[in-house]
Amino acid sequence: MTGLVDWAIDRARLTLSILVAVLVMGTLAYISIPKEADPDIPLPFFQVQVVLPGISPEDSERLLVRPLEVQLKTIEGLKEIRGIASQGYGAVSLEFDVNFNKDRALQKVRDAVDAAKSKLPNDAEEPFIFEANVSDSPVVSIILSGNVPERALLRAAKRMEREIDSIVGVLDAELSGQREELLEVIIDPARLDSYGVSSEDLFRLVVRNNQLIPAGSLDTGRGRFAVKVPGLFETADDVLRLPVKVQGDGVVKLGDIAQVRRTFYDANTFARYNGRPAISIDVKKRTGANIVGTIALVRKYVESVRAEIPAGVRVDYSGDASYWIDAQLTQLTNAILLAIALVMIIVVASLGLRSGLIVGISIPASFLIGFLCLYFGGFTLNMMILFGMVITVGLLVDNGIIVVEYADRKMAEGFSKREAFSEAGRRMFWPVVSSTATTLAAFAPMLFWPGVSGKFMSYLPFTMIFIMTASMFVALLFLPTIGAIFGKPEKIHPNASRDISLSETGNLYEISGLTGFYVRLVTGAVNRPFFVLLIAVVSLVAVVIAFIAFNKGVQFFVETDADFATVSVRARGNLSALEKRDLVIEAERRLTGARGVKGVYTVAGAGGGGRGGAVDTIGRIFIELQPYRDRGPSKPIMAELRKRLENMPGIFAELQEQESGPPGGKAIQIEVGSESYAALDRVVAAVRAHADKMPGLIDIEDSRPLPGIEWNIKLDREQAGRFGADVGTVGAA
């Protein structure tokens, strides 16, 4: 193996050409590699949702959740299954082992859902499978807001959505906060009764006349033609002229018994931005696309059409990931450059300028080779990879220092530069290999860290492996080749030369300065091994005791300064959508205008429970802070926001800061299960009451059903039958 060193030196031009080519490719890889904030890790979570408007939680459990659970729990590799029954829908959450095959698991979930469809009610909507994915989060939101007609806001948003959806790198542009348009038919019950037309007849008539019928084909003997019956409504006049009843020459049209108008679906959610009605366009990037470049293209398009947007409509950007990623990458890059500068100063001071520069080549060379490996390995440039690079800065130069320092020593003894670097490469080959291996062995166990956190943290050891391996090859192949061409023995001070000679063969007490003190200290320690061992054991025990006594607790991931926060607004009662909106607006008013806040995006009327929050959630407020240079640390700002949200009658507001690292949820999570709902409710109530009294706990919530009022219509089937009615007729009416 050591012959590789001589092979590289003997073919210096080829070796240096390979080095230059690798550095150029590494530079291109750094420019091209996708840049993200956090690692894009596969999350082993799926959720199957089935919507059936109006269904009660009890019926949802029996008719929606249980049929899905029966089929889904048979899937191989399933770690946990959890059902959620709520008003109007049912959901089943699935968790797989973190090492699952995502495509295979998704296919199994689809097969199980298809098998359960026959057991679901006929009027239930198509089951929707939600696949949890880090990259599914919007990378930027374009928010159109203003006190203008809702239709004007919607038209402008839809036009921008279509164009943004076609931009390279954009996976999807999705509208939120809008209401779908519809044609509303307002029936006059008195006229309906006077003409002897039932509501069921009217519904059936409209449905049968609003469909496209493929009627087959017509073969005339001279050709074959497809035949269809286009019967879709295109204008409101088509609906008004629809014949409802014909008697003799008299025709009763729908326009005689009803009014038709163009409107929107009834509002159940309301979106606002900085106190104005709003519609947002949430932009998601394609997997592997560069966030910074994609957002730049989106911004360029928006700015190009800003002049065409109706007057009174304001366009804002929210949650721009490119700014945060640029800021984060810039900070970590600056940290790496500072570390490189400090290392170079130390190396040059200890080895001299020429030898220090030769060692310094190993830093950018190892990084660029590492970038090349990351690029071909399908990795993205993110926070964890840059942290790994910061750690490796001080480690990767050790290999180069060992080789170059030994070569300098040999040149000082009279060896030529080629002989010196050749000898250094051969002599230090196995020490460098073993040193690199032991360093990587310390980080290798992180590759086997289980769970989602392990997938997140695995980027750190991968980075260490790539860069430290690159530094080993640079130190053993490229540095000896460069040194054999550009190396030069440094002038050694006579005193330093005398001290080196005395340290090996002479009187240790004649060595002067710090070197003499160190040599005598080491010699004394070697001569008293048991005393040194005793000091080591005492020091170890003292450190452990001091840590137990004075530690500040354990924290999984380092806290960073937050740029975003979310406020969950909770309230209880039979609240209408408008009442929920008014309550959430009260919280919004307290936050708007706070120091350091850039934007406040409010969604009122959103439910919680299985959709990612407490069951009594009536709305969420997304807060975006100003850039750090304009606001300073986020802790005082968050404290002020919490204080503003206190003492709101009938409302509880929970502020959650942006989390760093892998998703973790709340610090304490207690799950209680039982076959008896009465016992379950009693135990959960007792646990909640105890938690409410414990000091230090905040933002406590539980998933018990909300108390409320509902109306049950009891139908006398016998009496209804006398009037030609049944349960379906009454329910439709």
XYZ file of C-alpha atoms in Angstrom:
733
model
C 0.000 0.000 0.000
C 2.841 2.408 0.795
C 3.965 2.047 -2.822
C 1.082 4.340 -3.802
C 3.074 7.265 -2.431
C 6.042 6.658 -4.713
C 3.683 5.939 -7.616
C 2.014 9.327 -7.148
C 5.336 11.195 -6.819
C 6.834 9.470 -9.867
C 3.818 10.559 -11.933
C 3.609 14.088 -10.573
C 1.939 15.598 -13.655
C -0.796 12.959 -13.686
C -1.304 13.268 -9.938
C -1.587 17.050 -10.041
C -3.893 16.868 -13.090
C -6.164 14.535 -11.165
C -6.110 16.933 -8.205
C -6.998 19.933 -10.399
C -9.796 17.994 -12.130
C -11.234 16.860 -8.804
C -11.101 20.413 -7.424
C -12.879 21.811 -10.491
C -15.547 19.105 -10.284
C -15.912 19.744 -6.548
C -16.419 23.457 -7.195
C -19.113 22.716 -9.784
C -20.721 20.257 -7.350
C -20.823 22.947 -4.637
C -22.535 25.343 -7.039
C -25.019 22.741 -8.299
C -25.848 20.845 -5.116
C -29.401 21.578 -3.862
C -29.428 23.779 -0.778
C -31.926 23.283 2.031
C -32.381 24.351 5.624
C -32.930 20.928 7.188
C -32.216 17.457 5.783
C -35.001 16.029 3.621
C -35.611 12.801 5.533
C -38.383 10.295 4.787
C -41.029 10.462 7.514
C -42.693 7.090 8.213
C -46.158 8.574 8.698
C -49.328 8.295 6.632
C -52.881 9.368 7.341
C -56.057 8.170 5.630
C -58.949 10.646 5.823
C -62.571 10.123 4.806
C -64.986 13.063 4.793
C -68.729 12.602 5.266
C -70.364 15.993 5.960
C -72.670 15.971 8.966
C -71.685 12.594 10.414
C -71.421 12.492 14.207
C -68.225 11.355 15.982
C -69.982 8.188 17.209
C -71.137 7.242 13.714
C -67.775 8.255 12.272
C -66.036 5.724 14.513
C -68.460 2.947 13.547
C -68.909 3.646 9.832
C -65.602 5.251 8.782
C -62.766 4.509 11.200
C -63.409 0.862 12.023
C -63.717 -0.399 8.419
C -60.439 1.352 7.604
C -58.692 -0.013 10.694
C -59.730 -3.595 9.897
C -57.934 -3.449 6.541
C -55.007 -1.191 7.454
C -53.870 -3.079 10.560
C -53.001 -6.098 8.381
C -50.202 -4.205 6.602
C -46.774 -5.701 7.219
C -44.204 -3.450 8.889
C -46.799 -1.248 10.608
C -45.512 0.086 13.934
C -48.563 1.942 15.238
C -52.107 2.647 14.076
C -54.377 5.303 15.563
C -57.972 6.142 14.657
C -59.605 9.560 15.000
C -63.368 10.027 14.753
C -64.655 13.582 14.605
C -67.606 15.619 13.424
C -67.810 15.324 9.650
C -64.869 13.013 9.044
C -62.812 10.045 10.208
C -59.076 9.478 9.974
C -56.565 6.711 10.619
C -52.920 7.613 11.296
C -50.220 5.064 10.463
C -46.605 4.901 11.618
C -44.113 2.529 10.000
C -40.613 1.547 10.974
C -38.195 4.311 10.005
C -36.270 1.996 7.654
C -39.389 1.295 5.620
C -39.637 1.381 1.829
C -41.809 4.433 1.251
C -43.134 3.513 -2.185
C -43.952 -0.038 -1.132
C -45.661 1.135 2.064
C -47.727 3.685 0.138
C -48.862 1.008 -2.300
C -49.885 -1.280 0.573
C -51.877 1.554 2.155
C -53.650 2.223 -1.144
C -54.506 -1.465 -1.557
C -55.918 -1.632 1.975
C -57.984 1.525 1.444
C -59.366 0.151 -1.832
C -60.395 -3.017 0.002
C -62.185 -0.951 2.678
C -64.124 1.269 0.243
C -66.971 -1.242 -0.123
C -67.600 -1.059 3.635
C -67.819 2.752 3.721
C -71.105 4.671 3.319
C -72.051 5.387 -0.297
C -72.253 9.139 0.248
C -68.785 9.357 1.823
C -66.160 11.202 -0.185
C -63.211 9.408 -1.756
C -60.635 8.480 0.926
C -57.594 10.738 0.857
C -54.133 9.392 1.722
C -51.854 12.019 3.211
C -48.146 11.230 3.048
C -45.987 13.075 5.571
C -42.947 14.593 3.896
C -40.514 17.304 4.950
C -40.270 18.609 1.386
C -44.069 19.007 1.195
C -43.871 22.159 3.283
C -44.173 25.384 1.261
C -40.852 27.086 0.556
C -42.533 30.456 0.055
C -46.065 31.824 0.200
C -47.276 34.688 -1.972
C -50.058 36.439 -0.100
C -52.588 38.664 -1.859
C -54.528 40.778 0.596
C -56.765 43.815 0.576
C -60.236 45.130 1.327
C -61.473 44.458 -2.211
C -64.271 42.250 -3.619
C -63.549 38.581 -2.945
C -63.911 37.634 -6.619
C -61.244 40.175 -7.680
C -58.831 38.720 -5.129
C -59.603 35.164 -6.281
C -59.134 35.941 -9.989
C -55.726 37.522 -9.408
C -54.641 34.590 -7.220
C -55.807 31.936 -9.708
C -53.955 33.579 -12.581
C -50.717 33.726 -10.584
C -51.209 30.151 -9.389
C -51.388 28.800 -12.950
C -48.214 30.584 -14.033
C -46.220 29.728 -10.894
C -47.209 26.080 -11.244
C -45.354 25.938 -14.583
C -42.056 27.366 -13.266
C -39.095 24.973 -13.339
C -38.459 23.541 -9.886
C -42.006 24.146 -8.614
C -43.860 20.961 -7.704
C -47.172 22.571 -6.829
C -48.694 25.995 -6.244
C -51.743 25.651 -4.025
C -54.306 28.276 -3.064
C -55.420 28.571 0.543
C -57.948 30.885 2.111
C -60.184 30.973 -0.975
C -63.784 29.852 -1.421
C -64.916 27.883 -4.448
C -67.459 29.533 -6.693
C -70.879 27.951 -7.221
C -74.249 28.570 -8.833
C -76.831 28.754 -6.069
C -80.480 27.812 -6.650
C -82.834 29.371 -4.080
C -86.132 27.469 -4.052
C -89.475 29.051 -3.142
C -91.136 26.286 -1.052
C -94.651 27.714 -1.572
C -94.371 27.664 -5.354
C -92.759 24.247 -5.232
C -95.762 22.922 -3.317
C -98.306 24.672 -5.544
C -96.964 22.936 -8.647
C -96.896 19.565 -6.890
C -93.115 19.129 -7.224
C -91.109 17.522 -4.427
C -87.602 18.539 -3.485
C -86.337 15.067 -4.374
C -87.804 15.396 -7.877
C -86.066 18.724 -8.244
C -82.675 17.373 -7.084
C -82.954 14.371 -9.382
C -83.937 16.570 -12.320
C -80.938 18.872 -11.920
C -78.476 15.997 -11.541
C -79.784 14.084 -14.583
C -79.630 17.176 -16.785
C -76.118 18.214 -15.782
C -73.873 15.465 -17.136
C -71.957 14.506 -20.254
C -73.303 11.264 -21.772
C -71.063 9.207 -24.086
C -73.748 7.619 -26.273
C -71.471 5.227 -28.132
C -70.800 5.367 -31.870
C -72.804 5.462 -35.112
C -71.788 3.192 -37.996
C -73.401 4.391 -41.278
C -71.617 1.951 -43.534
C -69.565 4.819 -44.951
C -67.928 5.803 -41.736
C -67.974 5.382 -37.970
C -68.619 8.396 -35.750
C -68.515 8.861 -31.997
C -71.769 10.177 -30.500
C -72.076 12.097 -27.243
C -74.812 14.099 -25.571
C -73.289 17.313 -24.118
C -75.596 18.206 -21.265
C -73.447 20.206 -18.832
C -74.737 23.552 -17.569
C -72.649 26.391 -18.992
C -74.620 29.492 -17.998
C -77.162 30.420 -15.360
C -79.778 30.689 -18.115
C -79.360 26.946 -18.804
C -80.479 26.247 -15.239
C -83.358 28.753 -15.317
C -84.814 27.246 -18.538
C -84.729 23.707 -17.184
C -88.302 22.254 -17.475
C -89.532 21.038 -14.108
C -93.083 19.955 -14.940
C -95.060 19.703 -18.163
C -98.875 19.561 -18.252
C -100.483 19.854 -21.664
C -99.047 22.916 -23.349
C -97.941 24.407 -20.039
C -94.314 24.109 -19.002
C -93.066 24.964 -15.530
C -89.427 25.979 -15.644
C -86.963 26.098 -12.776
C -86.909 29.894 -13.096
C -90.646 29.946 -12.187
C -90.093 28.423 -8.761
C -86.510 29.420 -7.878
C -83.865 32.097 -8.193
C -80.362 31.394 -9.499
C -77.364 33.465 -8.517
C -73.597 33.218 -8.720
C -71.924 33.068 -5.319
C -69.393 31.149 -3.181
C -69.608 28.173 -0.882
C -70.557 29.072 2.681
C -67.431 30.166 4.526
C -66.072 27.805 7.167
C -62.557 29.272 7.219
C -61.301 32.839 6.871
C -57.780 33.919 5.911
C -56.267 37.298 6.797
C -52.831 38.887 6.526
C -51.890 41.823 8.738
C -55.567 42.500 9.365
C -56.754 42.316 5.726
C -58.713 39.533 3.937
C -56.195 37.401 2.083
C -55.582 34.473 -0.250
C -52.176 32.812 -0.226
C -50.374 30.823 -2.916
C -48.273 28.169 -1.177
C -45.353 27.098 -3.385
C -43.748 23.662 -2.958
C -40.497 22.692 -4.631
C -39.714 19.497 -6.476
C -37.526 16.931 -4.751
C -33.885 17.717 -5.499
C -34.605 21.219 -6.806
C -32.549 24.132 -5.514
C -34.712 26.126 -3.105
C -32.809 29.369 -3.595
C -32.993 29.228 -7.407
C -36.647 28.153 -7.440
C -37.759 30.972 -5.158
C -35.754 33.464 -7.217
C -37.723 32.436 -10.329
C -41.024 32.705 -8.443
C -40.166 36.178 -7.177
C -39.098 37.269 -10.654
C -42.476 36.252 -12.095
C -44.472 37.908 -9.303
C -42.595 41.171 -9.726
C -43.186 41.062 -13.492
C -46.985 40.942 -13.064
C -47.244 43.221 -10.034
C -48.355 46.138 -12.217
C -51.275 44.072 -13.594
C -52.709 43.261 -10.159
C -55.970 45.139 -9.378
C -55.699 48.323 -7.361
C -56.080 47.797 -3.651
C -54.515 44.321 -3.710
C -51.212 44.072 -1.895
C -48.669 41.319 -2.597
C -46.397 40.062 0.203
C -43.973 37.173 0.600
C -44.193 34.994 3.697
C -42.059 32.102 4.898
C -39.367 32.703 2.273
C -37.041 29.757 2.906
C -34.356 31.124 0.569
C -33.614 34.083 2.846
C -33.320 31.872 5.903
C -31.214 29.291 4.077
C -28.939 31.996 2.637
C -28.512 33.519 6.084
C -27.847 30.150 7.694
C -25.447 28.981 5.002
C -23.664 32.326 5.101
C -23.212 32.136 8.879
C -21.928 28.577 8.800
C -19.716 29.309 5.778
C -18.237 32.293 7.619
C -17.631 30.053 10.618
C -15.819 27.560 8.385
C -13.706 30.317 6.791
C -12.837 31.719 10.221
C -11.866 28.259 11.431
C -9.702 27.763 8.339
C -7.993 31.114 8.930
C -7.261 30.299 12.588
C -5.944 26.839 11.690
C -3.730 28.303 8.975
C -2.294 30.876 11.374
C -1.388 28.136 13.846
C 0.046 25.850 11.162
C 2.140 28.612 9.568
C 3.380 29.741 12.981
C 4.524 26.219 13.865
C 5.760 24.885 10.509
C 6.735 27.992 8.591
C 5.147 29.732 5.624
C 5.956 27.277 2.813
C 5.152 24.129 4.787
C 2.074 25.789 6.271
C 0.717 26.609 2.810
C 1.300 23.022 1.672
C -0.688 21.785 4.681
C -3.321 24.457 4.038
C -4.036 23.020 0.595
C -5.559 19.984 2.311
C -8.442 22.059 3.732
C -10.101 23.314 0.498
C -9.092 20.133 -1.343
C -10.763 17.889 1.265
C -13.892 20.058 1.331
C -14.274 20.115 -2.453
C -13.752 16.353 -2.701
C -16.335 16.012 0.061
C -18.797 18.182 -1.890
C -18.227 15.973 -4.914
C -19.038 12.841 -2.885
C -22.136 14.479 -1.398
C -23.343 15.505 -4.849
C -22.979 12.047 -6.358
C -24.441 10.520 -3.200
C -27.694 12.443 -3.721
C -27.296 14.605 -0.599
C -28.354 18.218 -0.213
C -26.354 20.999 1.377
C -28.076 21.618 4.694
C -27.493 22.623 8.271
C -26.262 19.218 9.493
C -23.714 18.865 6.683
C -22.306 22.320 7.365
C -22.080 21.529 11.093
C -20.099 18.436 10.161
C -17.747 20.571 8.088
C -17.164 22.935 10.996
C -16.164 19.951 13.147
C -13.791 18.531 10.523
C -11.830 21.759 9.957
C -9.551 21.141 12.928
C -9.322 17.389 12.354
C -8.533 17.111 8.667
C -5.297 19.148 8.877
C -3.796 16.665 11.336
C -3.006 14.199 8.561
C -1.272 16.862 6.484
C 0.683 18.188 9.477
C 2.014 14.711 10.297
C 3.309 14.154 6.770
C 4.710 17.654 6.155
C 6.338 17.961 9.579
C 8.128 14.636 9.137
C 9.291 15.687 5.669
C 10.644 18.966 7.083
C 12.522 16.972 9.680
C 14.096 14.794 7.007
C 15.042 17.779 4.847
C 16.716 19.344 7.886
C 18.762 16.135 8.196
C 20.023 16.530 4.624
C 17.482 14.597 2.561
C 16.382 16.082 -0.753
C 12.792 17.342 -0.910
C 11.716 14.421 -3.085
C 13.322 11.856 -0.786
C 11.995 13.599 2.298
C 8.352 13.673 1.171
C 8.578 10.151 -0.224
C 9.902 8.884 3.095
C 7.286 10.887 4.993
C 4.439 9.449 2.916
C 5.654 5.868 3.346
C 6.539 6.144 7.018
C 3.340 7.937 7.981
C 1.011 5.929 5.721
C -0.358 3.570 8.348
C -0.362 6.110 11.206
C -2.469 8.425 9.024
C -4.808 5.595 7.972
C -5.247 4.346 11.538
C -5.720 7.884 12.891
C -8.442 8.581 10.313
C -10.116 5.225 11.022
C -10.220 5.821 14.778
C -11.684 9.297 14.246
C -14.415 7.933 11.986
C -15.064 5.059 14.394
C -16.131 7.592 17.018
C -18.862 8.940 14.695
C -19.844 5.670 12.975
C -22.365 4.615 15.695
C -24.470 7.646 14.754
C -25.222 5.890 11.452
C -27.192 3.276 13.420
C -29.181 5.738 15.521
C -32.802 4.512 15.275
C -35.911 6.513 14.475
C -36.546 9.763 12.662
C -33.934 11.507 14.819
C -31.341 8.993 13.643
C -32.140 9.701 9.992
C -31.809 13.420 10.702
C -28.489 13.112 12.538
C -26.992 10.608 10.036
C -25.987 13.506 7.777
C -23.306 14.464 10.321
C -21.333 11.160 10.254
C -21.738 10.895 6.478
C -20.113 14.319 6.150
C -17.313 13.301 8.510
C -16.690 10.081 6.575
C -16.500 11.828 3.202
C -14.261 14.701 4.292
C -11.930 12.776 6.612
C -11.422 10.073 3.968
C -10.707 12.815 1.425
C -8.170 14.409 3.803
C -6.431 11.030 4.158
C -5.983 10.675 0.388
C -4.902 14.307 0.081
C -2.286 13.887 2.831
C -0.869 10.614 1.491
C -0.986 11.179 -2.279
C -1.340 14.826 -3.223
C 0.645 16.614 -0.477
C 3.806 14.476 -0.957
C 3.607 15.151 -4.691
C 3.228 18.910 -4.139
C 5.968 18.877 -1.487
C 8.339 16.977 -3.792
C 7.999 19.885 -6.275
C 7.615 22.979 -4.094
C 9.025 21.854 -0.734
C 11.976 23.602 0.859
C 13.672 22.964 4.211
C 12.917 25.651 6.746
C 15.817 27.239 8.597
C 15.905 25.762 12.087
C 17.167 27.929 14.924
C 20.362 26.513 16.487
C 18.704 26.348 19.911
C 15.751 24.398 18.464
C 18.156 21.980 16.747
C 20.085 21.529 20.015
C 16.843 20.908 21.957
C 15.715 18.253 19.464
C 19.056 16.469 19.775
C 19.043 16.653 23.585
C 15.456 15.366 23.777
C 16.555 12.160 22.017
C 20.002 11.469 23.390
C 21.099 14.124 25.847
C 20.435 15.601 29.291
C 16.744 16.575 29.515
C 17.429 19.301 32.082
C 19.565 21.208 29.578
C 16.579 21.711 27.223
C 15.325 25.272 27.501
C 11.901 26.913 27.335
C 8.479 25.325 27.015
C 9.891 22.328 25.139
C 12.146 21.471 28.070
C 9.290 21.770 30.550
C 7.081 19.488 28.460
C 9.800 16.867 27.945
C 10.602 16.746 31.680
C 6.886 16.577 32.554
C 6.283 13.644 30.220
C 9.402 11.851 31.445
C 8.309 12.229 35.048
C 4.812 10.972 34.246
C 6.200 7.893 32.495
C 8.368 7.105 35.513
C 5.368 7.318 37.909
C 2.539 5.476 36.111
C 0.463 4.613 39.188
C 0.502 8.195 40.449
C -0.643 9.462 37.017
C -3.372 6.805 36.910
C -4.589 7.903 40.351
C -4.766 11.548 39.212
C -6.706 10.501 36.095
C -9.254 8.495 38.129
C -9.714 11.307 40.676
C -10.154 13.855 37.888
C -12.706 11.646 36.124
C -14.746 11.177 39.289
C -14.561 14.919 40.063
C -15.795 15.812 36.591
C -18.749 13.411 36.884
C -19.705 14.752 40.321
C -19.401 18.349 39.125
C -21.575 17.612 36.098
C -24.282 16.011 38.257
C -24.241 18.928 40.677
C -24.057 21.852 38.286
C -25.476 20.671 34.937
C -28.244 22.697 33.258
C -30.307 19.702 32.146
C -30.422 17.679 28.962
C -31.536 19.008 25.623
C -31.729 16.870 22.487
C -31.126 19.573 19.872
C -29.533 22.969 20.291
C -31.958 25.897 20.469
C -31.510 28.447 17.708
C -32.961 31.890 17.248
C -36.511 31.548 15.897
C -37.717 33.252 12.716
C -41.307 31.976 12.880
C -43.934 31.155 15.475
C -47.428 29.702 15.462
C -50.306 30.649 17.748
C -53.096 28.101 18.213
C -56.279 29.844 19.332
C -58.633 27.621 21.310
C -62.202 28.162 22.514
C -65.167 25.963 23.397
C -68.840 26.118 22.574
C -71.219 25.725 19.645
C -69.469 28.472 17.719
C -70.367 29.419 14.176
C -67.677 30.139 11.610
C -68.238 33.884 12.016
C -67.961 33.655 15.806
C -64.707 31.727 15.493
C -63.409 34.363 13.107
C -64.223 37.197 15.508
C -62.513 35.435 18.418
C -59.369 34.737 16.408
C -59.311 38.333 15.155
C -59.183 39.465 18.785
C -55.928 37.518 19.205
C -54.693 38.800 15.846
C -55.200 42.434 16.888
C -53.033 41.934 19.949
C -50.170 40.579 17.843
C -50.327 43.027 14.930
C -47.818 45.840 15.298
C -45.674 44.085 17.908
C -41.959 44.822 17.872
C -39.986 42.631 15.498
C -43.046 41.142 13.756
C -43.005 41.315 9.950
C -46.300 39.593 9.109
C -49.287 37.960 10.786
C -51.156 35.390 8.674
C -54.406 34.227 10.253
C -56.589 31.239 9.406
C -59.798 31.292 11.447
C -62.301 28.467 11.731
C -59.759 25.658 11.342
C -60.487 22.602 13.457
C -57.960 20.608 15.441
C -57.956 17.023 16.631
C -56.767 14.715 13.914
C -55.643 17.607 11.747
C -52.661 18.514 13.852
C -53.904 20.304 16.936
C -56.153 20.307 19.973
C -59.800 19.426 19.425
C -60.933 22.899 20.528
C -58.700 24.779 18.091
C -60.692 27.477 16.276
C -57.867 29.104 14.362
C -54.154 29.509 13.869
C -51.975 32.575 13.519
C -48.630 32.264 11.724
C -46.111 34.902 12.785
C -43.057 35.790 10.717
C -40.376 37.878 12.384
C -38.270 40.521 10.715
C -34.689 39.667 9.660
C -32.351 39.243 12.612
C -30.352 42.363 11.809
C -33.522 44.446 12.157
C -34.975 42.854 15.301
C -32.235 41.203 17.386
C -32.735 38.017 19.452
C -36.145 36.370 19.300
C -36.500 35.472 23.003
C -37.585 38.958 24.169
C -39.969 39.225 21.220
C -41.573 35.856 22.015
C -41.920 36.843 25.667
C -43.708 40.032 24.638
C -46.033 38.125 22.307
C -46.934 35.667 25.081
C -47.714 38.554 27.394
C -49.973 40.173 24.794
C -51.964 36.947 24.461
C -52.731 36.700 28.173
C -56.122 37.358 29.784
C -58.401 37.023 26.762
C -61.880 36.126 28.063
C -63.070 32.759 26.754
C -59.946 32.268 24.612
C -56.763 30.325 25.232
C -53.831 31.119 22.935
C -50.780 28.833 22.760
C -47.618 30.242 21.176
C -45.177 27.716 19.710
C -41.744 28.826 18.551
C -40.089 27.397 15.470
C -38.460 24.058 16.337
C -34.917 23.171 15.320
C -33.854 19.695 14.365
C -36.078 16.672 13.749
C -39.796 16.960 14.546
C -40.477 16.129 18.168
C -43.769 17.668 19.290
C -44.417 18.595 22.892
C -41.882 17.679 25.564
C -44.304 15.483 27.564
C -46.849 13.265 25.836
C -49.020 10.824 27.786
C -51.225 8.260 26.045
C -54.061 6.518 27.897
C -55.995 3.617 26.387
C -58.999 1.556 27.500
C -61.878 -0.514 26.116
C -64.234 1.439 28.377
C -64.765 5.028 27.251
C -66.217 6.018 30.646
C -63.091 4.783 32.440
C -60.869 6.419 29.829
C -62.598 9.775 30.215
C -62.342 9.567 34.010
C -58.623 8.757 34.018
C -57.761 11.417 31.432
C -59.686 14.014 33.450
C -57.715 13.055 36.575
C -54.362 13.207 34.749
C -55.262 16.575 33.229
C -56.298 18.001 36.609
C -52.997 16.857 38.123
C -50.957 18.300 35.231
C -52.746 21.647 35.494
C -51.498 21.984 39.081
C -47.883 21.093 38.360
C -45.497 24.065 38.255
C -43.416 24.485 35.133
C -45.932 22.956 32.724
C -47.565 25.203 30.124
C -49.742 24.760 27.030
C -51.486 21.612 28.295
C -54.126 19.997 26.086
C -55.979 16.707 25.766
C -58.007 15.017 23.047
C -61.277 14.343 24.895
C -64.425 15.160 22.889
C -65.703 18.675 23.398
C -68.907 19.233 25.344
C -71.557 20.817 23.163
C -75.124 20.843 21.938
C -76.439 18.924 18.959
C -79.926 18.565 17.521
C -81.353 15.111 16.880
C -84.430 15.036 14.624
C -86.639 12.092 15.605
C -88.684 10.954 12.627
C -92.015 9.158 12.911
C -91.629 6.803 9.963
C -95.299 5.776 9.979
C -96.533 9.349 9.867
C -93.916 10.298 7.245
C -95.040 7.420 5.060
C -98.557 8.804 4.946
C -97.185 11.931 3.307
C -94.940 10.003 0.896
C -91.784 10.934 2.807
C -88.958 8.951 4.373
C -85.658 9.525 6.197
C -83.814 10.409 2.971
C -86.471 12.940 1.961
C -86.413 14.676 5.333
C -82.613 14.690 5.446
C -82.310 16.168 1.942
C -84.907 18.825 2.741
